[in-house]
Tab-separated table of C-alpha atoms in Angstrom:
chain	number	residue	atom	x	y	z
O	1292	UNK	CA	-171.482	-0.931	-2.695
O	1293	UNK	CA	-170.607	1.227	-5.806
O	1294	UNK	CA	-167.747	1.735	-7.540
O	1295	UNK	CA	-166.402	4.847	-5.182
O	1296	UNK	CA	-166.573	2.759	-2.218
O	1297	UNK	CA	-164.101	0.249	-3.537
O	1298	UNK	CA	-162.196	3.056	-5.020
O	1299	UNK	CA	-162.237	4.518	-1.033
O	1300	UNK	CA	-160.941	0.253	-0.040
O	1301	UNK	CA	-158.430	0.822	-2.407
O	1302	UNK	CA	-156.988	3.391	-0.939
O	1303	UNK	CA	-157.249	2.188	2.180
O	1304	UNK	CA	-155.653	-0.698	1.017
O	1305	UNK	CA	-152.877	1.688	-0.215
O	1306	UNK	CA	-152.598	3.288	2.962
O	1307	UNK	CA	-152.019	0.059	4.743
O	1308	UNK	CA	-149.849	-1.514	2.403
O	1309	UNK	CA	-147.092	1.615	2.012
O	1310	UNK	CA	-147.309	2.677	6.040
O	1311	UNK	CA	-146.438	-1.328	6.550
O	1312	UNK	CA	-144.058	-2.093	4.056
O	1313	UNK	CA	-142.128	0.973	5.109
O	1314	UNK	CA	-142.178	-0.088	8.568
O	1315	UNK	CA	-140.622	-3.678	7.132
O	1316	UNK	CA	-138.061	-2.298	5.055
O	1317	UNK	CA	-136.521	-0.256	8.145
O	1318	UNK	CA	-137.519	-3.236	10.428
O	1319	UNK	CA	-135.647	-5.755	8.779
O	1320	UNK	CA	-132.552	-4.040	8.501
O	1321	UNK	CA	-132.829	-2.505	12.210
O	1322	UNK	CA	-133.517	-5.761	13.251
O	1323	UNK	CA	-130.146	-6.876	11.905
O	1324	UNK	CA	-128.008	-4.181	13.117
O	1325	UNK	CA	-129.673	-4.846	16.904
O	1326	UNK	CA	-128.626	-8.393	16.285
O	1327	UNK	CA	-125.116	-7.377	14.828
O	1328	UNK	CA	-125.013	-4.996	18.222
O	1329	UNK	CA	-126.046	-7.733	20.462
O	1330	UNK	CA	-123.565	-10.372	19.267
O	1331	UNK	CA	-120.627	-7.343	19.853
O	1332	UNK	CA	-121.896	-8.182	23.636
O	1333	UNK	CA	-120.807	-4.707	24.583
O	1334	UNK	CA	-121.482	-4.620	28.398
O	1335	UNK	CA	-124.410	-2.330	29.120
O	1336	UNK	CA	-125.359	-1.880	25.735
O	1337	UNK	CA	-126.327	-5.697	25.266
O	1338	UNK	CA	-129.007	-5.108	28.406
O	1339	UNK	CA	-130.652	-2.381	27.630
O	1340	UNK	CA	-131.371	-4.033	23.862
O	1341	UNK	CA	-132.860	-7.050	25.902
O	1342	UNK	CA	-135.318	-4.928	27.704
O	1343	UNK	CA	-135.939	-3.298	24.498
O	1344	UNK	CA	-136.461	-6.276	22.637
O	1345	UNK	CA	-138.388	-7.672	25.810
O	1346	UNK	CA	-140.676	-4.649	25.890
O	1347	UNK	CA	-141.373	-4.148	22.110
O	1348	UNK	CA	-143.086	-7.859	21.952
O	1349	UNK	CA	-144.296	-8.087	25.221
O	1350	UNK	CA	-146.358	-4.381	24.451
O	1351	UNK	CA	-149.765	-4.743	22.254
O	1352	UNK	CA	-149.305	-2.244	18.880
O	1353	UNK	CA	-152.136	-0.237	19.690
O	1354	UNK	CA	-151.050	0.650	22.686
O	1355	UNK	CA	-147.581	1.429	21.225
O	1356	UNK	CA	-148.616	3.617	18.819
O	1357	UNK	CA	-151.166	5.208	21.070
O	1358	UNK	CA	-147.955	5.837	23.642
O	1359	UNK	CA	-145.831	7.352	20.531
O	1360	UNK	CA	-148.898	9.604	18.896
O	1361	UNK	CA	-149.585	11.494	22.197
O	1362	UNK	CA	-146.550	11.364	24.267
O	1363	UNK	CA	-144.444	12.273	21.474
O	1364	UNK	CA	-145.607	15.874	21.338
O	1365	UNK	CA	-144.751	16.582	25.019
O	1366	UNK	CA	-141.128	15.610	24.798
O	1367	UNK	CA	-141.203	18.443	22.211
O	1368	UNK	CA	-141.051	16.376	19.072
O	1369	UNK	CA	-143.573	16.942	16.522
O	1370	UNK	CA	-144.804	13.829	14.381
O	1371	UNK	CA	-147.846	13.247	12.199
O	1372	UNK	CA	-150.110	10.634	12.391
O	1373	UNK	CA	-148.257	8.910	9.611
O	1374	UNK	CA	-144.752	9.020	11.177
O	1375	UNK	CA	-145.961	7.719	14.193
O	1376	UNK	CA	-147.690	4.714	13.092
O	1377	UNK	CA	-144.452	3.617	11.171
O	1378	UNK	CA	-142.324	4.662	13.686
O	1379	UNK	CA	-144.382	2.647	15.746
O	1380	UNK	CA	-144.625	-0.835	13.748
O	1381	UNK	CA	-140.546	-0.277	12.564
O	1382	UNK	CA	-139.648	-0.278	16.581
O	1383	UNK	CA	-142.259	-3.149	17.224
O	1384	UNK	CA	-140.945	-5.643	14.341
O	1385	UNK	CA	-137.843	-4.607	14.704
O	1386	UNK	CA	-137.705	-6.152	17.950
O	1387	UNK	CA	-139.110	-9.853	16.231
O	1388	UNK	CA	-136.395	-9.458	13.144
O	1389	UNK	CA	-133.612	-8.868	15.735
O	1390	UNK	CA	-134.601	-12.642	17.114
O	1391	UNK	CA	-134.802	-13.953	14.295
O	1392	UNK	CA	-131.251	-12.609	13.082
O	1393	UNK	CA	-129.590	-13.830	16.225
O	1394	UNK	CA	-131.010	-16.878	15.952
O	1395	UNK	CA	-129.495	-17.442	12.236
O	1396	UNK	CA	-126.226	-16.176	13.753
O	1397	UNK	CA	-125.959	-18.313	16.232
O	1398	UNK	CA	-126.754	-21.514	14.386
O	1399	UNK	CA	-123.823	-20.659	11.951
O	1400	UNK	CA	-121.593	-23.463	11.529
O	1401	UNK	CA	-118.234	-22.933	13.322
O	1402	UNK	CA	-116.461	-24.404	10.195
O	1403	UNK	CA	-117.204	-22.476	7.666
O	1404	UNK	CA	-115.705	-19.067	9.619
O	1405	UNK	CA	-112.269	-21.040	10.003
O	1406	UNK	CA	-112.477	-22.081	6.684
O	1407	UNK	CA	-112.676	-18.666	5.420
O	1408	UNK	CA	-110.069	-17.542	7.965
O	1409	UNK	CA	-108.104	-20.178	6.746
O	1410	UNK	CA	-108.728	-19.236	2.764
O	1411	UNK	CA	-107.179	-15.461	4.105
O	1412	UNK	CA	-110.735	-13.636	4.201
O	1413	UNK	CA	-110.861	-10.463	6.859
O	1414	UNK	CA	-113.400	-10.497	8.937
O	1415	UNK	CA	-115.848	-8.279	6.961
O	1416	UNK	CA	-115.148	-9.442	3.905
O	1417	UNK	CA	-116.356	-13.372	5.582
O	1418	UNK	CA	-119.518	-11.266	7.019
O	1419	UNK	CA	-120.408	-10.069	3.611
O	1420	UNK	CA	-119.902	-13.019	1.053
O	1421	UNK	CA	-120.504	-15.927	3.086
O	1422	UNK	CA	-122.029	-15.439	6.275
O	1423	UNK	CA	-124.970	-12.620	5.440
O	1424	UNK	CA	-126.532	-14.657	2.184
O	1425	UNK	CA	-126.697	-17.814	3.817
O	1426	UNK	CA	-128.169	-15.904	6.994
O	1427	UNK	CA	-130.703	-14.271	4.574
O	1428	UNK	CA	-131.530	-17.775	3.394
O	1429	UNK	CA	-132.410	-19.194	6.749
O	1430	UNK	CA	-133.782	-16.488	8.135
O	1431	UNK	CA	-136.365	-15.303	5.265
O	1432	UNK	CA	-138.879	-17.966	6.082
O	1433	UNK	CA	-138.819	-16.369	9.558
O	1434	UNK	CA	-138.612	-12.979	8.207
O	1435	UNK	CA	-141.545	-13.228	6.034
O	1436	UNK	CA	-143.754	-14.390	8.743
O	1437	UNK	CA	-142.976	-11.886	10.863
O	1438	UNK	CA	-143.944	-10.013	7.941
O	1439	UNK	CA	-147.305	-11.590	7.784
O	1440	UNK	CA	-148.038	-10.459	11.647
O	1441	UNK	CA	-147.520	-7.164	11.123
O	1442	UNK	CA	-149.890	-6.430	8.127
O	1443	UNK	CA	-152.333	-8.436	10.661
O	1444	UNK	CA	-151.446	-6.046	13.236
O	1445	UNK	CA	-151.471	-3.004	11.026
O	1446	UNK	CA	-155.284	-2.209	11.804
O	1447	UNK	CA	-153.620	-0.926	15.142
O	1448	UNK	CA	-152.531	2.047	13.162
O	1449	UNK	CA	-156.539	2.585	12.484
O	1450	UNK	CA	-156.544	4.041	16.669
O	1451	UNK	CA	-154.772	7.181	15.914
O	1452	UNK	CA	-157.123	8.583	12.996
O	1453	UNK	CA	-155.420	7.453	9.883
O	1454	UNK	CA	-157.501	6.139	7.494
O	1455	UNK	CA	-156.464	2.753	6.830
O	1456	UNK	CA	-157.796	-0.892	5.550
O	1457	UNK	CA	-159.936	-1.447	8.675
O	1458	UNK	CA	-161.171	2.335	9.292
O	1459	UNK	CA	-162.319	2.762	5.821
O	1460	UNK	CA	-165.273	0.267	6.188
O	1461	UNK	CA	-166.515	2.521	8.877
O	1462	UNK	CA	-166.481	5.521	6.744
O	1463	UNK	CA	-168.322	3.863	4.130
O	1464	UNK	CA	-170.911	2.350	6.065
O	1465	UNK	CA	-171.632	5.875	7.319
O	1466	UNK	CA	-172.656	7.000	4.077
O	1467	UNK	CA	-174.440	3.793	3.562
O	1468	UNK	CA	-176.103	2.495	6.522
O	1469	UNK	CA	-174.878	-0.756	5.445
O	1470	UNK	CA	-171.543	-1.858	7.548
O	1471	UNK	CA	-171.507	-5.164	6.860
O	1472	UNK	CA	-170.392	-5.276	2.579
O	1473	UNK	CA	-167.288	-2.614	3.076
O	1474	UNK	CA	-166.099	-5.169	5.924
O	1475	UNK	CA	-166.697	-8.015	4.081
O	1476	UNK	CA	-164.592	-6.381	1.158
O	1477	UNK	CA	-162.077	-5.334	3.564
O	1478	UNK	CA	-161.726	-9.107	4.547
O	1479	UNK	CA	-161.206	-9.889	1.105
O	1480	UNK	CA	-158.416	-7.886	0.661
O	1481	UNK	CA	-156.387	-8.432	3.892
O	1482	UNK	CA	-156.904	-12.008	2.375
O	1483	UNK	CA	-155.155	-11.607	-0.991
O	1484	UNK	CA	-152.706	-9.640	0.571
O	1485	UNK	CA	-151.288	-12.151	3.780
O	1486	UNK	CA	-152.078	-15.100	1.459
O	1487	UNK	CA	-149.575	-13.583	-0.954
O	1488	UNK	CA	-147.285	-13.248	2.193
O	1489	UNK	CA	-147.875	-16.920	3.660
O	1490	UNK	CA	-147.258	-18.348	-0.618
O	1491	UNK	CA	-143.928	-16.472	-0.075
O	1492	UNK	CA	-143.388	-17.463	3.091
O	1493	UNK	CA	-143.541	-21.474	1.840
O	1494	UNK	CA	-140.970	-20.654	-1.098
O	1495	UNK	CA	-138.613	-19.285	1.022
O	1496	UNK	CA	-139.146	-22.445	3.668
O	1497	UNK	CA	-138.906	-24.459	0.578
O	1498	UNK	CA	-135.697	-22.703	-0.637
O	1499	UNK	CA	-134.118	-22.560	3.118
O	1500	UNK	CA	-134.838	-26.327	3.329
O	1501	UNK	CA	-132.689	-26.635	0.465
O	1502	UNK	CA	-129.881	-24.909	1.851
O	1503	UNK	CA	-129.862	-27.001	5.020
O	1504	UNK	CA	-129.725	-30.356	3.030
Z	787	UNK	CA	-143.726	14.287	40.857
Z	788	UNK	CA	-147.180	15.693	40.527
Z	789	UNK	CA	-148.354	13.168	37.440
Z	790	UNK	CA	-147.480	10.323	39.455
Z	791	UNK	CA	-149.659	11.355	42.237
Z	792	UNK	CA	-152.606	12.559	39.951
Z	793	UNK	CA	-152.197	8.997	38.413
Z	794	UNK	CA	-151.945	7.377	41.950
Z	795	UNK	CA	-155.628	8.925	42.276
Z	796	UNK	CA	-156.778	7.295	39.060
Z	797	UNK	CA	-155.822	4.241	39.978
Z	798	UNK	CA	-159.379	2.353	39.950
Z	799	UNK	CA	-159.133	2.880	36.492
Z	800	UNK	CA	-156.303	1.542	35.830
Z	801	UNK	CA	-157.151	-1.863	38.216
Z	802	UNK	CA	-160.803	-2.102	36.249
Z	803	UNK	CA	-158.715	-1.686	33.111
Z	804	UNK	CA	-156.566	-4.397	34.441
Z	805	UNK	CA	-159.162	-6.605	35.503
Z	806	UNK	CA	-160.965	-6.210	32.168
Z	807	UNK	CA	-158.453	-7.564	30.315
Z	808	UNK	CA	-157.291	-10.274	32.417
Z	809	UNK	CA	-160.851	-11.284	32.476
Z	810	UNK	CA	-161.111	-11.249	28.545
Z	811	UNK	CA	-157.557	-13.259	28.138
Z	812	UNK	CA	-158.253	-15.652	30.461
Z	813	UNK	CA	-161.859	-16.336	29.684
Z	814	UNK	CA	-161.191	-16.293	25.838
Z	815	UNK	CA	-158.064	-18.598	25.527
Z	816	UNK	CA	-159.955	-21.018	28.128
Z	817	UNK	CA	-162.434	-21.537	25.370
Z	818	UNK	CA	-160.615	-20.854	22.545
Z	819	UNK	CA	-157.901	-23.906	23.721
Z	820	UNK	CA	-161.213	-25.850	24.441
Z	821	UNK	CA	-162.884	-25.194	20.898
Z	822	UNK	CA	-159.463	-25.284	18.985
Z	823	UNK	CA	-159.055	-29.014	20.372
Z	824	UNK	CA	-162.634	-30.238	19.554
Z	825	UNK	CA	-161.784	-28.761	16.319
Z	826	UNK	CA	-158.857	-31.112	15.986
Z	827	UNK	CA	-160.692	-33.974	16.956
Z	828	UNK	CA	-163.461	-33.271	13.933
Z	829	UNK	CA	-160.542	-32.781	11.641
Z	830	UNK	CA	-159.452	-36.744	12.906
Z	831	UNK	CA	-162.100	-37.771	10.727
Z	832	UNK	CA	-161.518	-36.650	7.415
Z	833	UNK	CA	-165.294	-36.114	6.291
Z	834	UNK	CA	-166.624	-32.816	4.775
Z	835	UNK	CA	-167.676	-31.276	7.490
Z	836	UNK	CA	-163.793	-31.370	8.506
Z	837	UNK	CA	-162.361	-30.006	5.282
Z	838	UNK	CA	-165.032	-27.096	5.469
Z	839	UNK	CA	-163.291	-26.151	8.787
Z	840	UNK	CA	-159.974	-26.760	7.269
Z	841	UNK	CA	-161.400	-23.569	5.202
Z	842	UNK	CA	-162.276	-22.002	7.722
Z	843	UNK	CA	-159.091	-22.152	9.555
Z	844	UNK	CA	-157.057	-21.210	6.774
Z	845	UNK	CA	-159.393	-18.375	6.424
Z	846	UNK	CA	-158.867	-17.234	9.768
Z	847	UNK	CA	-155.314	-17.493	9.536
Z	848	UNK	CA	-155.033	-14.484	6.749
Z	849	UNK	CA	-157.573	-12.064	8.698
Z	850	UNK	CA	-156.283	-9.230	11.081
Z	851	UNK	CA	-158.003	-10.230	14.075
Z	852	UNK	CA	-159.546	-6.494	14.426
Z	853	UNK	CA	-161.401	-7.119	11.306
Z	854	UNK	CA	-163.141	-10.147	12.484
Z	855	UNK	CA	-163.930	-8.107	15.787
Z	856	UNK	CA	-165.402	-5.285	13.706
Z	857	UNK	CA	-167.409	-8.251	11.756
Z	858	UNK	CA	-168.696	-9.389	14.839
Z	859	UNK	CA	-169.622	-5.572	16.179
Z	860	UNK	CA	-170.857	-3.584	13.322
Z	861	UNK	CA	-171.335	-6.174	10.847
Z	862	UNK	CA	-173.839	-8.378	12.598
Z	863	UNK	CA	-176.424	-5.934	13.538
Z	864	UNK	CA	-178.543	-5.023	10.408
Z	865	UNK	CA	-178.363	-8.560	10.549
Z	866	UNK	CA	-180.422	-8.424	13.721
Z	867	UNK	CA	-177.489	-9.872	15.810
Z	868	UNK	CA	-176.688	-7.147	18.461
Z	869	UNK	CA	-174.615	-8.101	20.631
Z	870	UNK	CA	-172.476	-5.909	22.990
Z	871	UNK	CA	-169.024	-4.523	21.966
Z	872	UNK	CA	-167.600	-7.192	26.041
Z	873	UNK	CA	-168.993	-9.998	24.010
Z	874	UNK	CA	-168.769	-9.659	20.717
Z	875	UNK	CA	-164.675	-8.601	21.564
Z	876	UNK	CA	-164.945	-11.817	23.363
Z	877	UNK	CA	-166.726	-13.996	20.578
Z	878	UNK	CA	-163.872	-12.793	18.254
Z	879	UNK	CA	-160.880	-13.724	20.488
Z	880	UNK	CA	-162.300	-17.121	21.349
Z	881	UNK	CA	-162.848	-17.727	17.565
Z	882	UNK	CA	-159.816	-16.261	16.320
Z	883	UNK	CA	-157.430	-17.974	18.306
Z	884	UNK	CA	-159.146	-20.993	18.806
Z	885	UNK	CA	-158.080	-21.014	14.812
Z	886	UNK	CA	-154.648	-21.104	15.553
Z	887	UNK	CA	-154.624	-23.439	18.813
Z	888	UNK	CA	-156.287	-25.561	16.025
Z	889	UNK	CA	-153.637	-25.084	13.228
Z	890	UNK	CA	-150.686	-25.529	16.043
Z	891	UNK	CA	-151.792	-28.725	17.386
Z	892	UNK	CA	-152.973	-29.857	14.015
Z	893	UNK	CA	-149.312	-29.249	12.425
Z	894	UNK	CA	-148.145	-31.393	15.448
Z	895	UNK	CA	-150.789	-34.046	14.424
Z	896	UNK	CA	-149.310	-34.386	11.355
Z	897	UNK	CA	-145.829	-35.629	12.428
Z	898	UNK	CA	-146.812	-37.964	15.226
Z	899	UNK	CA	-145.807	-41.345	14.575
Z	900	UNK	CA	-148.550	-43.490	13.410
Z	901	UNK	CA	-147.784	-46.503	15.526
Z	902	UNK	CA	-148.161	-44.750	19.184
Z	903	UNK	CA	-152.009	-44.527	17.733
Z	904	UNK	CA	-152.486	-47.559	16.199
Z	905	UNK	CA	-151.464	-48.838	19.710
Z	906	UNK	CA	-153.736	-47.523	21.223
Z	907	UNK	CA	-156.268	-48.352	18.859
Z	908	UNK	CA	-155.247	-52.377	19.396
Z	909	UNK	CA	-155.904	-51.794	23.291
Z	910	UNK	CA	-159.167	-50.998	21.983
Z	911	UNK	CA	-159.751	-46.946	22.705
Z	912	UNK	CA	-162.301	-45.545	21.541
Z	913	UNK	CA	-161.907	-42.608	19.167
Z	914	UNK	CA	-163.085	-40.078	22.162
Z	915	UNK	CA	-160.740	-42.137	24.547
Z	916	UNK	CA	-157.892	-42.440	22.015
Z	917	UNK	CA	-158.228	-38.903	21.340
Z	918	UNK	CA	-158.410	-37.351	25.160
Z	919	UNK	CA	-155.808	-39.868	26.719
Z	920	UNK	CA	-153.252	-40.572	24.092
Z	921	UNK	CA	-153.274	-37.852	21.470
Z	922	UNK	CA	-153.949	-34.433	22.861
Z	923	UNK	CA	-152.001	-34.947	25.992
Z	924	UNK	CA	-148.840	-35.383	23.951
Z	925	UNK	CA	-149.792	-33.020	21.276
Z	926	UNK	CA	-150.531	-30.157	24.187
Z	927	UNK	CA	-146.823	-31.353	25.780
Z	928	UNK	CA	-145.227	-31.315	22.394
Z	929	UNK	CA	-145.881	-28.002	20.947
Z	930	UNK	CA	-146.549	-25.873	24.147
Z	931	UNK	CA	-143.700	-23.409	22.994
Z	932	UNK	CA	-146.248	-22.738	20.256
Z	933	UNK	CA	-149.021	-22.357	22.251
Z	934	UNK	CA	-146.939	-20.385	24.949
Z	935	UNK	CA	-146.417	-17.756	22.232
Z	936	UNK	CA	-149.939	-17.376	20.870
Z	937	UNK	CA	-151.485	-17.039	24.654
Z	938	UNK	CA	-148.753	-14.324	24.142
Z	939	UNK	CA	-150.091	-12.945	21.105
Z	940	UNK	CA	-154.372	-13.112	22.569
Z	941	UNK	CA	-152.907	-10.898	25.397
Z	942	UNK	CA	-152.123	-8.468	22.989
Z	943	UNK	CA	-155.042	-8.864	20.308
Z	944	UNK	CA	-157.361	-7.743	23.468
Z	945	UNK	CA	-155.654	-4.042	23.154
Z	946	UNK	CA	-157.304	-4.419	19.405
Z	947	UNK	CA	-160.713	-4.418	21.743
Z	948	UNK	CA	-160.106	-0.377	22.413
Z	949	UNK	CA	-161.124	0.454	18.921
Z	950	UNK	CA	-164.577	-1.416	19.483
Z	951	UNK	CA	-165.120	0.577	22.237
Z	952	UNK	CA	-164.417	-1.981	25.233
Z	953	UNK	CA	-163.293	-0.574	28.371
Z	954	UNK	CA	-159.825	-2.759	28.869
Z	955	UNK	CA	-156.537	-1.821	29.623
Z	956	UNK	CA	-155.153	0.541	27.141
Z	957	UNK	CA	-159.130	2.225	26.638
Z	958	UNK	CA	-157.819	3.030	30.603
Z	959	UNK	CA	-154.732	4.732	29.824
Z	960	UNK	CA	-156.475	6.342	26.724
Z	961	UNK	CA	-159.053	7.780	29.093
Z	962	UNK	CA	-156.769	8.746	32.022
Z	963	UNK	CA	-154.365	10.791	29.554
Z	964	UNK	CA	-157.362	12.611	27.809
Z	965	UNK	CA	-158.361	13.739	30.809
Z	966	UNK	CA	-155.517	14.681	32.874
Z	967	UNK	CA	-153.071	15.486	29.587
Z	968	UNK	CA	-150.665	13.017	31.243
Z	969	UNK	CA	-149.982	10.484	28.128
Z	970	UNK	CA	-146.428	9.571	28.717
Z	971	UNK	CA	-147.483	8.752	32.225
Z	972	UNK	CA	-150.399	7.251	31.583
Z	973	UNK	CA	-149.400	4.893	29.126
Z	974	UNK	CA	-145.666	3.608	30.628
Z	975	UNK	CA	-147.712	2.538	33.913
Z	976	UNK	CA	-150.222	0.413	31.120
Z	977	UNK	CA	-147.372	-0.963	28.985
Z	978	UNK	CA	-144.971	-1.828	32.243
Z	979	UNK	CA	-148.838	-4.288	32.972
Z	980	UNK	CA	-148.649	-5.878	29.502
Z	981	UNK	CA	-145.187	-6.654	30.511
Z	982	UNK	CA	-145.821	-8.166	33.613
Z	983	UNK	CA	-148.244	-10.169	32.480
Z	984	UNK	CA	-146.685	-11.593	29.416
Z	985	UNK	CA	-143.570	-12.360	31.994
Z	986	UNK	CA	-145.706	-14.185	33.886
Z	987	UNK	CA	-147.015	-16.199	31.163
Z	988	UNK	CA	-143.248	-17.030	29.831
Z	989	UNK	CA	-142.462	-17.884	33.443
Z	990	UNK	CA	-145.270	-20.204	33.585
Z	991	UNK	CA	-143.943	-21.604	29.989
Z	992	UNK	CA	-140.899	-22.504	31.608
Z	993	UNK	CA	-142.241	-24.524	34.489
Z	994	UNK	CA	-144.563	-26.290	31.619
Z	995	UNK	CA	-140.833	-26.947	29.920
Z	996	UNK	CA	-139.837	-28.464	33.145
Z	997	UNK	CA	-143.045	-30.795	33.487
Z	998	UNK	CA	-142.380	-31.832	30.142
Z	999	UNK	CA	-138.552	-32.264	30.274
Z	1000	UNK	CA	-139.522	-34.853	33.012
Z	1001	UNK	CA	-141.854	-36.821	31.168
Z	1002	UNK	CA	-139.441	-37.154	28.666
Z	1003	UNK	CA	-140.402	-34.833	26.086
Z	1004	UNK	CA	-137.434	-33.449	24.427
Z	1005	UNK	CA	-135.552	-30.163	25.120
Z	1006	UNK	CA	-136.606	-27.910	28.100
């Protein structure tokens, strides 16, 4: 492997790592405001987000993002290949951060929300400065592994053409005859990259755990 | 109406789709439940062929899973390994999640009380015994949420299996809409089958809740 085939992983790598942390950033806060909706418990509203939520992790990503590349264009709405893939992974994670949200909401102590009542706090002004930063305390460690699954999940993208992490080592190894280093590579990278995620992932556990004491 | 009816038609492939990956989820968590608890039992003894597999778990646990298939399909052969894109999909699942049986029941391992084993060990088990009768049993009852959720997660790493060119359920739908142009279709009818499938599993979850709720093991 010379130097322009790891310049090629590294853009791969690129590819990946933008089209996924896109798909986070909307994720996580989508995933809140479908948690937010669902504890409203507006009447049909709250069912239809269940089958969504039921749906998104019960469907594989590949064959999500499959369903949104092709079908997509016959309901009249024209997306590119990169649109799709995060529109894709936002709806699919989405679905996992709105669990994890409700689950932080609903473990909120009783207490604390009469207390602040009590102290003359409205509503949103308790949601804001003591509720959501203790709920982004709990919930990170969560967060962050969801996090983790997605990047692992990412390659998914790889079925509709663009060129990502996993594809690349196929168009190297057609210019070299030799599959088996640009994988290896490949492997090295998605290493750094979730190991990074799971190291996070133990600070924020170690930082939630902290909280709870 | 008429897409329905046109799909109606293709139905075989949808049902050999189907049966594909049934086949592959079933047959791969079978063994990769089976391998992830003999892996457990080598890491019981704390030599160095069990912290090389402690590597190799950990390693696992940062790979996509479609890398390790594409290891396993193009990777192998100039190696003079060929083996065919059914089985080496298959290899990769059973190793993959076999990982992270491993790494569930291994976390459980961890926080079982040392007593219950030592026990055991006074009525005189053998390490095999000990380790069939009295320590997987309770480990399997213990963190079966855990496991519940990653049979969850092998049924959808097979639809990874499409890219290597195996004929499961979503390379169905993928062939059905590029050949009648009927991808909405197509691929609602293949992602209402995921569904069913993973309901059944979390159905099946919740009787395993039950079973343990009654042998006294915690929360249902």
């Amino acid at each position: 492997m010379n130097g322009q085939a790891w310049l090629l992983l590294f853009e791969g790598a690129w590819t990946t790592l933008w089209i996924s942390a896109t798909a986070i950033a909307i994720g996580v806060v989508l995933g809140l405001a479908i948690a937010l909706v669902r504890m409203a418990k507006v009447p049909f509203v709250d069912q239809l987000l269940v089958l969504y939520i039921s749906l998104a992790r019960a469907t594989p990503l590949v064959t999500f993002v499959l369903f949104l590349f092709l079908s997509a264009p016959t309901f009249g709405i024209n997306m590119n290949r990169n649109t799709a893939a995060i529109v894709a992974m936002t709806l699919n994670t989405a679905a996992f951060n709105a669990e994890i949200w409700r689950a932080a909401f609903l473990s909120f102590s009783r207490e604390q929300k009469e207390a602040a009542l009590a102290c003359g706090m409205t509503s949103g002004v308790f949601f804001r400065r003591i509720m959501l930063p203790q709920m982004i305390t709990t919930s990170l460690p969560g967060l962050v592994n969801e996090m983790s699954f997605l990047i692992k999940g990412s390659p998914a993208i790889a079925v509709i053409g663009i060129v990502d992490l996993t594809r690349v080592t196929n168009r190297i190894a057609a210019v070299t005859y030799d599959p088996l280093p640009p994988i290896l590579a490949a492997a090295l990278l998605y290493m750094l990259i979730i190991s990074a995620l799971l190291k996070l992932q133990a600070m924020a556990e170690k930082k939630a755990n902290r909280l709870a004491m | 109406m008429t897409e329905w009816s046109i799909l109606w038609d293709a139905r075989e492939v949808f049902s050999n789709g189907l049966i594909a990956t049934v086949q592959l989820f079933v047959l791969s968590t079978l063994c990769a439940f089976v391998l992830g608890c003999a892996l457990v039992y080598q890491l019981e003894h704390g030599n160095r062929l069990s912290r090389a597999l402690r590597l190799l778990i950990n390693l696992m646990r940062t790979l996509p899973f479609l890398i390790l298939a594409y290891l396993l399909y193009y990777g192998l052969p100039p190696l003079g390994l060929r083996l065919s894109a059914w089985s080496a999909g298959l290899l990769a699942l059973i190793v993959y999640h076999a990982a992270y049986f491993a790494e569930i029941l291994r976390g459980s391992r961890l926080v079982m009380p040392e007593g219950y084993v030592e026990a055991a060990k006074a009525h005189g088990f053998t390490p095999l015994r000990l380790y069939l009768r009295i320590i997987l049993p309770t480990l399997v009852i213990k963190t079966r949420p855990l496991l519940g959720n990653q049979l969850i997660i092998a049924l959808k790493d097979t639809a990874f299996l499409t890219i290597i060119t195996v004929q499961e359920l979503t390379a169905a739908a993928n062939s059905v809409q590029s050949t009648y142009f009927i991808p909405t279709q197509a691929f609602v009818v293949v992602i209402v089958l995921y569904w069913l499938i993973s309901i059944c599993l979390e159905l099946a979850l919740k009787r395993a809740a039950r079973f343990g709720a009654k042998r006294g093991f915690d929360y249902v």
